[in-house]
Coordinates of C-alpha atoms in Angstrom, one line a residue:
L1 CA 64.0 84.9 66.0
R2 CA 62.7 85.1 69.5
A3 CA 65.9 83.3 70.8
M4 CA 68.0 85.9 68.9
L5 CA 66.3 88.9 70.4
P6 CA 67.8 90.4 73.6
K7 CA 66.3 89.5 76.9
R8 CA 63.4 91.7 77.7
N9 CA 61.7 93.1 80.9
D10 CA 58.2 93.6 79.5
M11 CA 55.6 95.8 81.1
T12 CA 52.0 96.0 80.1
K13 CA 49.9 99.1 79.6
Q14 CA 46.4 99.8 78.5
C15 CA 45.9 102.1 75.4
I16 CA 43.9 105.2 76.4
A17 CA 42.4 105.3 72.9
C18 CA 41.2 101.7 72.2
S19 CA 41.6 100.2 75.7
K20 CA 43.7 97.3 74.3
T21 CA 46.7 96.2 76.3
F22 CA 50.2 96.5 74.8
K23 CA 53.7 95.7 75.9
I24 CA 56.7 97.9 76.4
D25 CA 59.9 96.0 76.6
Q26 CA 63.4 96.9 77.8
W27 CA 64.5 98.0 74.3
D28 CA 61.6 100.5 74.2
L29 CA 62.4 101.8 77.7
D30 CA 66.1 102.3 76.9
Y31 CA 65.1 104.2 73.7
Y32 CA 62.6 106.5 75.5
K33 CA 65.3 107.3 78.1
K34 CA 67.9 107.9 75.4
I35 CA 65.8 110.6 73.6
S36 CA 64.2 111.9 76.9
V37 CA 60.5 111.2 76.1
P38 CA 57.9 109.4 78.3
E39 CA 56.4 106.0 77.7
P40 CA 53.6 106.1 75.2
T41 CA 50.0 106.1 76.3
H42 CA 48.7 104.7 73.0
C43 CA 49.2 101.2 71.6
P44 CA 51.4 100.8 68.4
S45 CA 48.3 100.7 66.1
C46 CA 46.7 103.8 67.6
R47 CA 50.1 105.6 67.3
Q48 CA 50.3 104.6 63.7
Q49 CA 46.7 105.8 63.0
R50 CA 47.6 109.2 64.4
R51 CA 50.6 109.5 62.1
L52 CA 48.6 108.4 59.1
A53 CA 46.0 111.0 59.8
T54 CA 48.5 113.8 59.0
A55 CA 48.8 113.0 55.3
N56 CA 46.4 113.6 52.4
Q57 CA 48.5 112.2 49.6
M58 CA 45.8 111.1 47.1
F59 CA 42.9 113.5 47.1
L60 CA 43.5 116.6 45.0
Y61 CA 41.3 119.7 44.4
K62 CA 41.4 122.8 42.3
N63 CA 42.4 125.8 44.4
T64 CA 43.8 129.3 44.0
C65 CA 47.2 130.5 45.1
A66 CA 46.5 133.1 47.8
A67 CA 49.6 135.1 46.8
T68 CA 49.4 135.2 43.0
G69 CA 45.8 134.3 42.2
K70 CA 47.1 131.5 40.0
S71 CA 44.9 128.4 39.5
I72 CA 46.6 125.5 41.2
I73 CA 46.1 121.8 42.1
S74 CA 46.2 121.3 45.9
S75 CA 45.7 118.7 48.5
Y76 CA 43.8 121.3 50.4
H77 CA 40.1 121.8 49.6
P78 CA 39.3 125.5 49.1
D79 CA 36.4 125.3 51.5
D80 CA 38.7 124.5 54.4
G81 CA 39.8 128.1 54.6
Y82 CA 43.6 127.6 54.7
T83 CA 46.0 130.0 53.0
V84 CA 47.6 128.0 50.3
Y85 CA 50.5 129.1 48.1
D86 CA 51.8 127.5 44.9
Q87 CA 55.0 125.7 45.8
T88 CA 57.2 127.9 43.6
Y89 CA 56.0 130.9 45.6
W90 CA 55.9 129.1 49.0
Y91 CA 59.5 128.1 48.8
S92 CA 60.6 131.5 47.6
D93 CA 61.9 134.5 49.6
Q94 CA 58.8 136.6 48.7
W95 CA 57.3 135.9 52.1
D96 CA 58.6 135.4 55.6
P97 CA 57.2 132.7 57.9
L98 CA 58.8 134.5 60.9
Q99 CA 56.2 137.3 60.5
Y100 CA 53.7 134.8 62.0
G101 CA 55.7 134.2 65.1
V102 CA 54.0 134.4 68.5
D103 CA 55.0 134.1 72.2
F104 CA 54.1 130.9 74.0
D105 CA 51.1 131.3 76.2
F106 CA 51.6 129.3 79.4
S107 CA 47.9 129.7 80.3
K108 CA 46.9 127.5 77.4
P109 CA 47.6 123.9 76.4
F110 CA 50.2 123.5 73.7
F111 CA 48.1 121.8 71.0
E112 CA 45.3 124.3 71.3
Q113 CA 47.5 127.3 70.8
Y114 CA 49.7 125.7 68.1
Y115 CA 46.6 124.9 66.0
A116 CA 45.4 128.5 66.2
F117 CA 48.9 129.8 65.4
A118 CA 49.6 127.4 62.5
K119 CA 46.2 127.7 60.9
R120 CA 47.0 131.3 59.9
I121 CA 50.3 130.4 58.2
P122 CA 50.4 129.7 54.4
R123 CA 51.1 126.2 53.4
P124 CA 52.3 124.7 50.1
N125 CA 49.6 123.3 47.7
L126 CA 51.5 120.0 47.3
L127 CA 54.6 118.2 48.4
T128 CA 56.5 117.4 45.2
G129 CA 59.9 117.8 43.7
F130 CA 58.2 120.4 41.5
E131 CA 61.5 121.9 40.3
Y132 CA 62.4 118.6 38.7
D133 CA 58.9 117.6 37.5
D134 CA 57.7 117.9 33.9
N135 CA 54.0 118.1 33.1
S136 CA 52.9 116.3 36.2
P137 CA 50.6 118.6 38.1
Y138 CA 48.3 115.9 39.4
T139 CA 50.9 114.2 41.6
N140 CA 51.7 114.5 45.3
H141 CA 54.4 113.3 47.7
A142 CA 56.3 112.6 44.5
G143 CA 59.1 114.1 42.4
K144 CA 61.2 113.9 39.2
N145 CA 58.2 112.7 37.2
K146 CA 57.4 113.4 33.5
N147 CA 54.0 113.4 31.9
C148 CA 52.4 111.6 34.9
H149 CA 48.9 111.8 36.2
M150 CA 47.5 110.8 39.6
I151 CA 50.6 109.0 40.9
F152 CA 51.6 109.3 44.6
D153 CA 54.5 108.5 46.8
S154 CA 56.3 108.0 43.5
D155 CA 59.6 109.2 42.0
G156 CA 61.4 109.2 38.6
N157 CA 58.6 108.0 36.4
E158 CA 57.5 108.8 32.9
N159 CA 54.0 108.5 31.3
C160 CA 52.5 106.7 34.3
Y161 CA 49.0 107.0 35.7
Y162 CA 46.9 106.2 38.7
S163 CA 49.5 104.4 40.8
Y164 CA 51.0 104.5 44.2
G165 CA 54.6 103.9 45.3
I166 CA 56.1 103.4 41.8
N167 CA 59.7 104.4 41.1
G168 CA 61.7 104.5 37.8
C169 CA 58.8 103.2 35.7
K170 CA 57.5 104.0 32.2
Q171 CA 54.0 103.7 30.8
C172 CA 52.6 101.9 33.8
L173 CA 49.0 102.1 34.9
D174 CA 47.2 101.1 38.1
C175 CA 50.3 99.8 39.9
Y176 CA 51.3 99.6 43.6
R177 CA 54.9 99.4 44.8
V178 CA 56.5 98.7 41.4
R179 CA 60.1 99.6 40.5
K180 CA 62.0 99.9 37.2
S181 CA 59.2 98.5 35.1
E182 CA 57.5 99.4 31.8
L183 CA 54.2 98.8 30.2
C184 CA 52.7 97.2 33.2
F185 CA 49.1 97.2 34.4
E186 CA 47.6 96.2 37.8
C187 CA 50.9 95.0 39.2
I188 CA 51.8 94.9 42.9
D189 CA 55.2 94.6 44.5
C190 CA 57.1 94.0 41.3
E191 CA 60.5 94.9 39.9
N192 CA 62.1 95.0 36.4
C193 CA 59.0 93.7 34.7
Y194 CA 57.8 94.5 31.1
G195 CA 54.6 94.3 29.2
S196 CA 52.7 92.5 31.9
W197 CA 49.3 92.6 33.7
Y198 CA 48.1 91.4 37.1
L199 CA 51.5 90.5 38.5
Q200 CA 52.3 90.2 42.2
D201 CA 55.6 89.7 44.0
C202 CA 57.4 89.2 40.7
K203 CA 60.9 90.2 39.3
G204 CA 62.2 90.3 35.8
C205 CA 59.0 89.0 34.2
N206 CA 58.0 89.9 30.6
H207 CA 54.7 89.5 28.8
G208 CA 53.1 87.7 31.8
V209 CA 49.5 87.8 32.9
F210 CA 48.3 86.7 36.4
L211 CA 51.7 85.7 37.8
K212 CA 52.6 85.5 41.5
D213 CA 56.0 85.0 43.1
C214 CA 57.7 84.5 39.7
V215 CA 61.2 85.4 38.6
D216 CA 62.4 85.7 35.0
V217 CA 59.2 84.2 33.6
R218 CA 58.2 85.2 30.1
S219 CA 55.0 84.8 28.1
S220 CA 53.1 82.9 30.7
L221 CA 49.6 82.9 32.2
M222 CA 48.3 82.1 35.7
C223 CA 51.6 80.7 37.1
V224 CA 52.9 80.7 40.7
G225 CA 56.5 80.3 42.0
L226 CA 58.2 79.7 38.6
R227 CA 61.8 80.6 38.0
H228 CA 63.3 81.1 34.5
K229 CA 60.5 79.7 32.5
E230 CA 58.7 80.6 29.2
Y231 CA 55.3 79.8 27.7
H232 CA 53.6 78.3 30.7
I233 CA 49.9 78.2 31.7
L234 CA 49.0 77.0 35.2
N235 CA 52.7 76.1 35.7
K236 CA 52.7 73.7 32.7
P237 CA 54.5 74.3 29.4
V238 CA 52.4 75.3 26.4
T239 CA 53.1 76.3 22.8
P240 CA 53.2 80.0 21.8
E241 CA 50.0 79.5 19.9
E242 CA 48.2 78.1 23.0
F243 CA 49.4 81.0 25.0
K244 CA 48.1 83.6 22.5
T245 CA 44.8 81.8 22.3
A246 CA 44.4 81.8 26.1
L247 CA 45.1 85.5 26.2
K248 CA 41.9 86.3 24.2
Q249 CA 39.8 85.4 27.3
L250 CA 41.1 88.6 28.9
Q251 CA 39.4 90.8 26.3
T252 CA 35.9 90.7 27.9
P253 CA 34.9 91.5 31.5
A254 CA 33.4 88.0 31.9
G255 CA 36.5 86.3 30.7
M256 CA 38.8 88.5 32.8
A257 CA 36.7 87.7 35.9
K258 CA 36.7 84.0 35.2
L259 CA 40.5 83.9 34.9
K260 CA 41.0 86.0 38.0
Q261 CA 39.0 83.6 40.1
Q262 CA 40.6 80.6 38.6
F263 CA 44.0 82.1 39.3
A264 CA 43.1 82.9 42.9
D265 CA 42.1 79.3 43.5
F266 CA 45.2 78.0 41.8
C267 CA 47.4 80.2 44.1
L268 CA 46.2 78.4 47.2
K269 CA 47.9 75.2 46.1
F270 CA 51.4 76.7 46.6
P271 CA 53.4 77.6 49.7
N272 CA 54.1 81.2 50.7
K273 CA 57.2 82.3 52.5
F274 CA 56.2 83.7 55.9
I275 CA 57.6 87.1 55.1
H276 CA 58.0 89.1 51.9
G277 CA 61.6 90.3 51.6
T278 CA 65.3 89.3 51.4
H279 CA 68.6 90.0 53.0
N280 CA 67.2 90.6 56.5
E281 CA 68.6 89.9 59.9
V282 CA 66.5 89.6 63.0
V283 CA 63.3 91.2 61.8
T284 CA 59.5 90.9 62.2
G285 CA 56.9 92.5 59.9
D286 CA 56.6 92.3 56.2
Y287 CA 57.8 93.6 52.9
L288 CA 61.3 94.2 54.3
N289 CA 64.6 94.3 52.5
N290 CA 68.2 94.7 53.8
C291 CA 67.0 95.3 57.3
K292 CA 68.7 94.5 60.6
Q293 CA 67.0 94.4 64.0
A294 CA 63.8 95.8 62.6
I295 CA 60.9 94.8 64.7
E296 CA 57.2 95.1 63.6
C297 CA 58.2 97.1 60.5
Y298 CA 56.4 97.1 57.1
D299 CA 57.4 98.3 53.6
C300 CA 60.9 99.2 54.7
N301 CA 64.4 99.1 53.1
D302 CA 67.7 99.5 54.9
V303 CA 66.3 99.9 58.5
E304 CA 68.7 99.2 61.3
N305 CA 67.6 99.1 65.0
G306 CA 64.1 100.2 64.1
K307 CA 60.7 99.5 65.6
F308 CA 57.1 100.2 64.5
F309 CA 58.3 101.6 61.2
C310 CA 56.2 101.9 58.0
Q311 CA 57.4 102.9 54.5
A312 CA 61.0 103.7 55.3
F313 CA 62.9 104.9 52.3
D314 CA 66.7 104.3 52.3
S315 CA 68.7 104.0 55.5
A316 CA 67.1 104.8 58.8
K317 CA 68.9 103.9 62.0
D318 CA 67.8 103.9 65.7
C319 CA 64.3 105.2 64.8
M320 CA 60.9 104.2 66.3
D321 CA 57.3 104.8 65.5
C322 CA 57.8 106.4 62.0
Q323 CA 55.9 106.7 58.8
E324 CA 57.8 107.4 55.6
V325 CA 61.1 108.5 57.1
G326 CA 64.5 107.7 55.8
D327 CA 67.6 108.5 53.6
K328 CA 70.0 109.0 56.4
A329 CA 67.6 109.3 59.3
E330 CA 68.7 108.7 62.9
L331 CA 67.0 109.0 66.2
V332 CA 63.6 109.9 64.7
Y333 CA 60.7 109.2 66.9
D334 CA 56.9 109.3 66.4
S335 CA 57.2 111.3 63.2
A336 CA 56.1 111.1 59.5
T337 CA 57.3 112.2 56.1
L338 CA 60.8 113.3 57.0
G339 CA 64.0 112.6 55.0
Y340 CA 67.2 113.4 53.3
T341 CA 69.2 113.6 56.6
A342 CA 67.1 113.9 59.7
Y343 CA 68.6 113.6 63.2
N344 CA 67.0 113.7 66.6
I345 CA 63.4 114.5 65.6
Q346 CA 60.3 113.9 67.7
F347 CA 56.6 114.4 67.0
S348 CA 57.1 116.2 63.6
Y349 CA 56.1 115.7 60.0
N350 CA 56.5 117.0 56.5
G351 CA 60.1 118.1 56.4
L352 CA 63.0 117.4 54.1
G353 CA 66.7 118.3 53.9
N354 CA 69.2 118.4 56.7
L355 CA 66.9 118.5 59.7
M356 CA 68.2 118.4 63.2
N357 CA 66.7 118.7 66.7
F358 CA 63.0 119.2 65.8
T359 CA 60.2 118.8 68.3
Y360 CA 56.6 119.3 67.3
C361 CA 57.3 120.9 64.0
Q362 CA 55.4 120.8 60.7
Y363 CA 56.4 121.8 57.1
C364 CA 59.9 122.9 58.2
F365 CA 62.8 122.3 55.9
K366 CA 66.6 122.6 56.1
S367 CA 66.6 123.8 59.7
Q368 CA 67.7 122.8 63.2
N369 CA 66.8 123.4 66.8
L370 CA 63.1 124.2 66.3
F371 CA 60.2 123.7 68.7
G372 CA 56.5 124.1 67.7
C373 CA 57.3 125.7 64.4
F374 CA 55.4 125.7 61.0
G375 CA 56.7 126.5 57.6
L376 CA 60.3 127.5 58.4
R377 CA 63.2 127.1 56.0
N378 CA 66.9 127.6 56.8
K379 CA 66.2 128.7 60.4
K380 CA 67.5 127.7 63.9
F381 CA 66.5 128.4 67.5
C382 CA 62.9 129.2 66.9
I383 CA 59.8 128.5 68.9
L384 CA 56.3 129.1 67.4
N385 CA 58.1 130.8 64.5
K386 CA 59.8 133.4 66.8
Q387 CA 63.5 133.8 66.7
Y388 CA 65.6 133.4 70.0
S389 CA 69.2 133.3 70.9
E390 CA 70.6 129.8 71.6
A391 CA 70.6 130.3 75.3
D392 CA 67.1 131.8 75.5
Y393 CA 65.8 129.0 73.2
Q394 CA 67.1 126.2 75.5
V395 CA 65.6 127.9 78.6
L396 CA 62.2 128.4 77.0
R397 CA 62.1 125.0 75.4
T398 CA 62.7 123.4 78.8
K399 CA 60.0 125.5 80.4
I400 CA 57.5 124.6 77.7
I401 CA 58.2 120.9 78.1
E402 CA 57.5 121.2 81.8
H403 CA 54.2 123.0 81.0
M404 CA 53.3 120.2 78.6
K405 CA 54.0 117.6 81.2
A406 CA 51.5 119.4 83.5
T407 CA 48.9 119.5 80.8
G408 CA 49.5 115.8 79.9
E409 CA 50.6 116.7 76.3
W410 CA 54.3 116.0 76.5
G411 CA 55.2 112.8 74.6
E412 CA 51.9 112.7 72.7
F413 CA 51.7 112.9 68.9
W414 CA 49.3 115.4 67.4
P415 CA 45.7 114.5 68.3
M416 CA 43.7 113.6 65.2
R417 CA 41.2 116.4 65.9
Y418 CA 43.9 118.9 65.0
A419 CA 44.7 117.2 61.6
W420 CA 44.6 119.6 58.6
F421 CA 42.7 117.1 56.4
A422 CA 39.4 115.2 56.6
Y423 CA 40.0 111.8 58.1
N424 CA 38.7 110.0 55.0
E425 CA 41.1 112.0 52.8
T426 CA 44.1 110.7 54.7
L427 CA 46.2 107.4 54.7
A428 CA 44.5 106.5 58.0
Q429 CA 41.3 105.7 56.1
D430 CA 43.2 103.1 54.1
Y431 CA 44.5 101.2 57.1
F432 CA 42.0 102.2 59.8
P433 CA 38.8 102.8 58.0
L434 CA 35.9 104.6 59.7
T435 CA 32.4 105.4 58.6
K436 CA 31.1 108.9 58.5
S437 CA 29.2 108.4 61.7
E438 CA 32.2 106.8 63.5
T439 CA 34.4 109.7 62.3
E440 CA 32.0 112.4 63.5
A441 CA 31.5 110.6 66.8
R442 CA 35.2 111.0 67.5
T443 CA 34.9 114.7 66.6
L444 CA 37.0 114.3 63.5
H445 CA 36.4 115.9 60.1
W446 CA 34.7 114.0 57.3
R447 CA 34.5 115.1 53.6
D448 CA 31.5 113.9 51.6
P449 CA 32.3 112.8 48.0
I450 CA 32.5 115.6 45.5
A451 CA 30.8 115.2 42.1
S452 CA 33.2 114.8 39.2
P453 CA 33.3 117.7 36.8
A454 CA 32.0 117.1 33.3
P455 CA 34.6 115.3 31.1
S456 CA 36.4 117.1 28.4
A457 CA 36.3 116.0 24.8
D458 CA 39.1 113.5 25.2
E459 CA 37.8 112.0 28.4
T460 CA 35.3 109.3 29.2
L461 CA 33.0 109.4 32.3
L462 CA 32.1 106.1 34.1
R463 CA 30.4 105.2 37.4
C464 CA 32.2 103.1 40.0
A465 CA 30.6 99.7 40.6
T466 CA 31.7 99.8 44.2
C467 CA 31.1 103.3 45.6
S468 CA 28.8 104.6 42.8
K469 CA 31.0 107.7 42.3
Q470 CA 31.5 108.9 38.8
F471 CA 35.1 108.9 37.5
K472 CA 36.9 109.9 34.4
L473 CA 39.2 108.0 32.1
I474 CA 41.8 110.3 30.5
A475 CA 42.9 109.8 26.9
Q476 CA 46.2 108.2 27.9
E477 CA 44.4 105.5 29.8
M478 CA 42.0 104.7 27.0
T479 CA 45.0 104.3 24.6
M480 CA 46.7 101.9 27.0
Y481 CA 43.5 99.8 27.5
Q482 CA 42.9 99.6 23.8
A483 CA 46.5 98.7 22.9
A484 CA 46.4 95.9 25.5
H485 CA 42.9 94.8 24.6
I486 CA 41.9 95.1 28.3
P487 CA 38.4 95.9 29.4
L488 CA 37.8 99.3 30.9
P489 CA 37.9 99.5 34.7
E490 CA 34.6 99.2 36.6
Q491 CA 35.9 101.0 39.7
C492 CA 37.1 104.5 40.4
F493 CA 40.8 105.0 41.2
T494 CA 40.3 105.1 45.0
C495 CA 38.4 101.8 45.0
R496 CA 41.0 100.2 42.6
H497 CA 43.8 101.4 44.9
R498 CA 42.1 100.0 48.0
A499 CA 41.5 96.7 46.2
R500 CA 45.2 96.5 45.5
L501 CA 45.9 97.1 49.2
A502 CA 43.6 94.3 50.0
E503 CA 45.7 91.9 47.9
R504 CA 48.7 92.6 50.2
N505 CA 49.0 91.2 53.7
P506 CA 47.9 93.5 56.6
R507 CA 50.2 95.3 59.0
S508 CA 49.6 92.8 61.8
L509 CA 51.4 89.8 63.1
W510 CA 50.4 86.3 64.2
H511 CA 52.7 83.7 65.7
R512 CA 52.6 80.4 63.7
Q513 CA 54.4 77.2 62.9
C514 CA 55.6 76.2 59.5
M515 CA 53.1 74.1 57.6
C516 CA 55.6 72.1 55.6
T517 CA 55.2 68.3 56.0
Q518 CA 58.8 67.2 56.0
T519 CA 58.1 63.9 54.5
D520 CA 58.5 65.9 51.3
H521 CA 62.2 66.2 52.2
G522 CA 62.9 62.8 53.7
H523 CA 61.6 63.5 57.2
Q524 CA 58.5 62.8 59.1
G525 CA 55.9 65.2 60.5
L526 CA 55.5 69.0 60.3
C527 CA 58.5 71.3 60.3
T528 CA 59.1 72.6 63.9
N529 CA 60.1 76.1 62.9
E530 CA 58.0 79.0 64.3
F531 CA 57.7 82.6 63.2
D532 CA 55.7 85.8 63.3
T533 CA 53.9 86.4 60.1
T534 CA 51.3 88.6 58.5
Y535 CA 49.3 85.5 57.4
A536 CA 46.5 85.1 59.9
P537 CA 45.9 81.5 61.0
E538 CA 42.4 81.4 59.6
R539 CA 43.6 82.2 56.1
K540 CA 43.7 79.5 53.4
E541 CA 47.2 80.0 52.2
I542 CA 50.0 77.5 52.9
V543 CA 52.8 79.3 54.9
Y544 CA 56.4 78.0 55.1
C545 CA 59.5 79.0 57.0
E546 CA 62.4 80.4 55.0
G547 CA 64.2 77.0 54.7
C548 CA 61.2 75.0 53.6
Y549 CA 60.1 77.6 51.1
Q550 CA 63.6 77.7 49.5
K551 CA 63.6 73.9 49.2
E552 CA 60.2 73.9 47.6
V553 CA 60.6 76.8 45.2
Y554 CA 64.2 76.6 44.2

């Protein structure tokens, strides 16, 4: 890979946030020049942390629509004092975001005056495809879901609960990054699976339990790396009766814990491909598919010429430093949650639908040529929600950028102290966890746990074994646990979600050599292939290059 990458003229800088050094290469410099932004002052990790701190996807509260008085579910806590509208009202023509427009004040820094300006403007209670949803009020950053509860970053599901990043699934519970699957429980990074529990990195598996890296495997338990097999335990064939007998161990917490540990130990005997993904060309990162020239990217599909990208959804080209951006995105830089055609966007987040030429905008949709705007829809040539002619807009925009250069703000993403949510409510806490004292020392907002309301007649109240918080099991969950003869969970949803994240590889890279001893294939000594991988050197797993892995598994 390193030989295939273009020649670079690296420069080294020191991050002003964490003091670590980081490199800027010639590709980066060319990109910054192309979109007319300065070199970053923060390292890639600190830049990612700032973007993640913009989004509260998974913590929901009861609130009231300030326009209609309707009781609503919202990602905004009522104590935070923001004006929150139900989405149906917020997207309607019954209010005008331009009425909040203000003149730019050249005596003040941009971020300070933007925060005061935007804090007054109503914001939607959630970000969902609510017009396509059916009985799914407790979802966020999601759409086209039916009878779903507490699923996030998820689309096109039915009767699914307590999951993240699932698409096209039915009757799935406690899953992460699962597609087109049904009746699955505690599955991670799986596709086209049915009636299975505790699967990871599997495709087309049915009635499996504790499977990893398996394809088209049926009625099997605790297997790794199998292809097109049926009735196996620990990678050895068994009778259907032996399989059914072994499954009974899963019906008690002690039996489940024993099998889980046994399976974890068994997995260490098998090689892992250095990267999760297929059909990639010149990439580094992990969980990548159909990507080309994607460097230090994670959880991405169809990225071309991208760098420092996380969770891209469908076709993004010439983009850098992005979180959840895609579906025909181009020239998007240091932004988050933008999609469905976005072109030439910088330092913006939460916008969908034919976006063009945005700078420092939030919650703007189907618009173009905006600077420092909040909540606009179908608008153009606006600054701080005030309308201008095209000529006046361009003159004022240039003048503001020069002002921001003088204040040291130009080219910086939104400081985390201006985030709308508490730090521990956002995705940043998942990947860059801080304690309450650490958060407050950085002058960031922290929200203490909120007591769960009393359960209704069809709900069960439990206490989390990890964080001690009380949590509820809804009736649909109970039905699924009982039907599968699975013990009730001992952790709350947040702790279960973070435990699933811990099962995946981190968003960090280490340079390593393939661990395959080539005497296995008629040669002597270790394979000489090297790669960048998310498997740290101190980990116990066996890590192979692509070629050695293919020979071993297939």
